[in-house]
Amino acid sequence: MPSTEHGASTAPGTRTTPPTRAWATRLVVVGIVLTALNLRPAITSLGALLEEVRDGLGMSGSVAGLLTSVPPLCFAVFGVTAPRLARRFGPAAVVCAGMAAITAGLLIRPYAGGTAGFLVASALALMGIAVSNVLMPVIVKRWFPDRVGSMTGLYSMALALGTSLAAAVTVPLTGALGGAWQSGLAVWAALAAAAVLPWLPLVRGRDTAPAQEPARTVPDGRTAPLRITRSRTAWALAVFFGLQATAAYITMGWMAQIFRDAGVPAGTAGLLLAVTMVMGVPLAFVIPRLATRLPHQGPIVLALGVCGLAGYAGLYLAPAGGAWAWAVLLGVANCAFPLALTMVGMRARTGAGVAQLSAFAQSTGYLISIPGPLLVGVLYQHSGGWGLPIALMAGLMLPQMAVGVLAGRDRTVEDEAGRA
């Protein structure tokens, strides 16, 4: 079946994009890269300094767990508003506003004066990330319909680079800026502010944007949506997406702390988290291409799951002794994210089906992922160690592997769901 990597699929009858002005195309490329670089530093920079933030604000382990649950909550709540906002204001304008929200949130949260203010400012930044996260694939498909694979690869690489960069350099940057955790977090607002600039000329120049793919309609002119909740494959993908997101946000929020509690220096713990995140750079290219060549993606799901189980076992048995190996293994396991997006594209035949399946799988998946990081914080606080939290992480990997195998079967949601 025709599909492209990272969840993009071309519907029959798609119109060819007319030529656009070269300057606008170059701005879009720059905007895509800068935006992708800003989609995770708000999260991983906090993970690197979580102990200092907890001490500075007097957070309990449970509240810190709540803080690590905020990203998926914001992605689920605010991400669903992105298509409607884009239809009203245009995708470029919404992404530009999203980058401005990230800038403001990152500047405000270190100096908000308390835990509540920190959470609210974090939510502002994450709201900007949520809408931008949803619209980046839309912009890629709209401006580069004949280069969806290469542009999605560029976008994924920049996202992984921004994730790992923030994890690696936040601690040394904090030291260079005087040692205050507030400065170490606020400095990332500069990168977000830079990402606002390329979108500004495109906000009013909506006539420079290529034409969008026409929606499929029923005879009376209305769009005919799929009954997506009737598809077992859609539900399997949603649960798989949610469980892999749970593992990813637990890793981003808590892994550096696990290493620090095992005696690893803070700077090294940040580098270990960066290694885990940077594994997504090369594998984001390899895994989608491999997945599209297989009729069933279950073997890839199982291979990633085994890497995750081995990494969790290492964290439990010898967190400091084999730290670099566990970081690599968990980085490989976290590449279930590009695999999930690839399977979204393979499990629907049309562009409209891909869009609906993606919205359902991601919004439902992020809701599923919310309790995980919070529960890790609660278990850590009340057990006084990492044994129970790591057991939880390993336990969640088993159903992730099971539903991933179901989601990887060669079938489409159109065949299962029908249209309303």
Short mmCIF file of C-alpha atoms in Angstrom, two decimals, residues 166-324:
data_model
loop_
_atom_site.label_atom_id
_atom_site.label_comp_id
_atom_site.label_asym_id
_atom_site.label_seq_id
_atom_site.Cartn_x
_atom_site.Cartn_y
_atom_site.Cartn_z
CA ALA A 166 19.28 20.58 26.04
CA ALA A 167 19.96 17.46 28.09
CA ALA A 168 23.71 17.65 27.48
CA VAL A 169 24.52 21.33 27.93
CA THR A 170 21.97 22.62 30.46
CA VAL A 171 24.11 21.69 33.48
CA PRO A 172 27.39 23.16 32.13
CA LEU A 173 25.51 26.24 30.87
CA THR A 174 24.06 26.72 34.33
CA GLY A 175 27.57 26.63 35.81
CA ALA A 176 28.85 29.10 33.22
CA LEU A 177 25.98 31.48 33.99
CA GLY A 178 26.74 31.59 37.72
CA GLY A 179 25.25 28.33 38.98
CA ALA A 180 21.63 29.44 39.41
CA TRP A 181 19.15 26.92 38.02
CA GLN A 182 16.91 29.81 36.98
CA SER A 183 19.48 31.00 34.45
CA GLY A 184 20.08 27.48 33.17
CA LEU A 185 16.39 27.09 32.33
CA ALA A 186 15.74 30.61 31.05
CA VAL A 187 18.58 30.57 28.53
CA TRP A 188 16.58 28.26 26.25
CA ALA A 189 14.12 31.07 25.62
CA ALA A 190 16.70 32.59 23.26
CA LEU A 191 16.49 29.58 20.93
CA ALA A 192 12.70 29.80 20.93
CA ALA A 193 12.81 33.52 20.18
CA ALA A 194 15.01 32.82 17.15
CA ALA A 195 12.39 30.36 15.89
CA VAL A 196 9.75 33.12 15.81
CA LEU A 197 11.62 35.13 13.17
CA PRO A 198 11.36 32.99 10.01
CA TRP A 199 7.58 32.64 10.41
CA LEU A 200 6.86 36.38 10.69
CA PRO A 201 7.07 37.17 6.94
CA LEU A 202 4.84 34.17 6.23
CA VAL A 203 2.06 35.14 8.64
CA ARG A 204 0.56 37.79 6.36
CA GLY A 205 1.89 36.36 3.13
CA ARG A 206 -0.63 33.51 3.06
CA ASP A 207 -0.85 33.85 -0.71
CA THR A 208 2.70 32.47 -0.93
CA ALA A 209 1.62 29.13 0.55
CA PRO A 210 0.94 26.24 -1.82
CA ALA A 211 -2.58 24.99 -2.31
CA GLN A 212 -3.81 22.38 0.13
CA GLU A 213 -5.08 18.95 -0.77
CA PRO A 214 -8.86 19.06 -1.29
CA ALA A 215 -10.85 17.19 1.34
CA ARG A 216 -12.89 14.12 0.41
CA THR A 217 -16.60 14.78 0.69
CA VAL A 218 -19.91 12.98 0.52
CA PRO A 219 -22.53 13.98 -2.11
CA ASP A 220 -24.03 16.79 -0.01
CA GLY A 221 -20.59 18.43 0.29
CA ARG A 222 -19.77 17.44 3.86
CA THR A 223 -16.49 15.74 4.78
CA ALA A 224 -17.04 12.03 5.38
CA PRO A 225 -15.06 11.03 8.49
CA LEU A 226 -14.11 7.50 9.41
CA ARG A 227 -15.75 5.84 12.39
CA ILE A 228 -12.27 5.57 13.80
CA THR A 229 -13.27 4.20 17.19
CA ARG A 230 -14.62 1.06 15.47
CA SER A 231 -11.15 0.10 14.28
CA ARG A 232 -9.18 -2.32 16.43
CA THR A 233 -6.02 -1.24 14.67
CA ALA A 234 -6.69 2.40 15.58
CA TRP A 235 -7.09 1.47 19.23
CA ALA A 236 -3.95 -0.68 19.16
CA LEU A 237 -2.00 2.21 17.67
CA ALA A 238 -3.40 4.64 20.24
CA VAL A 239 -2.41 2.40 23.15
CA PHE A 240 1.01 1.71 21.60
CA PHE A 241 1.54 5.45 21.12
CA GLY A 242 0.47 6.12 24.71
CA LEU A 243 2.74 3.50 26.26
CA GLN A 244 5.79 4.55 24.24
CA ALA A 245 5.08 8.19 25.18
CA THR A 246 4.85 7.11 28.84
CA ALA A 247 8.29 5.53 28.61
CA ALA A 248 9.72 8.56 26.81
CA TYR A 249 8.46 11.11 29.33
CA ILE A 250 9.51 9.01 32.29
CA THR A 251 12.96 8.80 30.71
CA MET A 252 13.17 12.54 29.98
CA GLY A 253 11.88 13.48 33.40
CA TRP A 254 13.57 10.96 35.69
CA MET A 255 16.51 9.13 34.09
CA ALA A 256 19.09 11.78 34.95
CA GLN A 257 17.89 11.66 38.56
CA ILE A 258 18.21 7.86 38.65
CA PHE A 259 21.86 8.16 37.61
CA ARG A 260 22.52 11.00 40.07
CA ASP A 261 21.06 9.00 42.95
CA ALA A 262 23.41 6.17 41.97
CA GLY A 263 26.41 8.48 42.44
CA VAL A 264 26.87 9.71 38.87
CA PRO A 265 27.87 13.43 38.74
CA ALA A 266 25.18 15.83 37.54
CA GLY A 267 27.04 16.79 34.37
CA THR A 268 27.60 13.15 33.43
CA ALA A 269 23.97 12.32 34.17
CA GLY A 270 22.93 15.05 31.74
CA LEU A 271 25.26 13.62 29.10
CA LEU A 272 23.79 10.15 29.63
CA LEU A 273 20.31 11.55 29.06
CA ALA A 274 21.64 13.30 25.95
CA VAL A 275 23.00 9.98 24.64
CA THR A 276 19.57 8.42 25.12
CA MET A 277 17.90 11.27 23.25
CA VAL A 278 20.47 11.52 20.44
CA MET A 279 19.91 7.88 19.47
CA GLY A 280 16.80 9.19 17.77
CA VAL A 281 18.85 11.12 15.20
CA PRO A 282 20.17 8.19 13.11
CA LEU A 283 17.39 5.75 13.97
CA ALA A 284 14.67 8.19 12.88
CA PHE A 285 15.99 7.64 9.35
CA VAL A 286 16.59 3.90 9.58
CA ILE A 287 13.47 2.60 11.35
CA PRO A 288 10.78 4.15 9.08
CA ARG A 289 12.52 2.89 5.94
CA LEU A 290 12.85 -0.60 7.40
CA ALA A 291 9.25 -0.58 8.62
CA THR A 292 7.82 0.31 5.21
CA ARG A 293 9.65 -2.64 3.63
CA LEU A 294 8.07 -5.17 6.00
CA PRO A 295 4.47 -6.41 5.72
CA HIS A 296 4.32 -6.68 9.53
CA GLN A 297 6.14 -4.31 11.87
CA GLY A 298 5.84 -6.63 14.88
CA PRO A 299 9.49 -7.77 14.75
CA ILE A 300 10.69 -4.16 15.04
CA VAL A 301 8.32 -3.58 17.97
CA LEU A 302 9.69 -6.65 19.74
CA ALA A 303 13.33 -5.72 19.08
CA LEU A 304 12.83 -2.23 20.53
CA GLY A 305 10.98 -3.69 23.51
CA VAL A 306 13.78 -6.13 24.29
CA CYS A 307 16.27 -3.24 24.27
CA GLY A 308 14.05 -1.40 26.72
CA LEU A 309 13.75 -4.37 29.08
CA ALA A 310 17.53 -4.85 29.01
CA GLY A 311 18.07 -1.16 29.78
CA TYR A 312 15.66 -1.25 32.73
CA ALA A 313 17.33 -4.39 34.08
CA GLY A 314 20.67 -2.59 33.91
CA LEU A 315 19.30 0.46 35.71
CA TYR A 316 18.10 -1.82 38.51
CA LEU A 317 21.18 -4.04 38.85
CA ALA A 318 24.10 -1.66 38.11
CA PRO A 319 22.91 1.88 37.34
CA ALA A 320 26.33 3.50 37.62
CA GLY A 321 28.54 0.60 36.49
CA GLY A 322 26.95 0.19 33.06
CA ALA A 323 25.42 3.65 32.74
CA TRP A 324 26.51 4.27 29.14
#
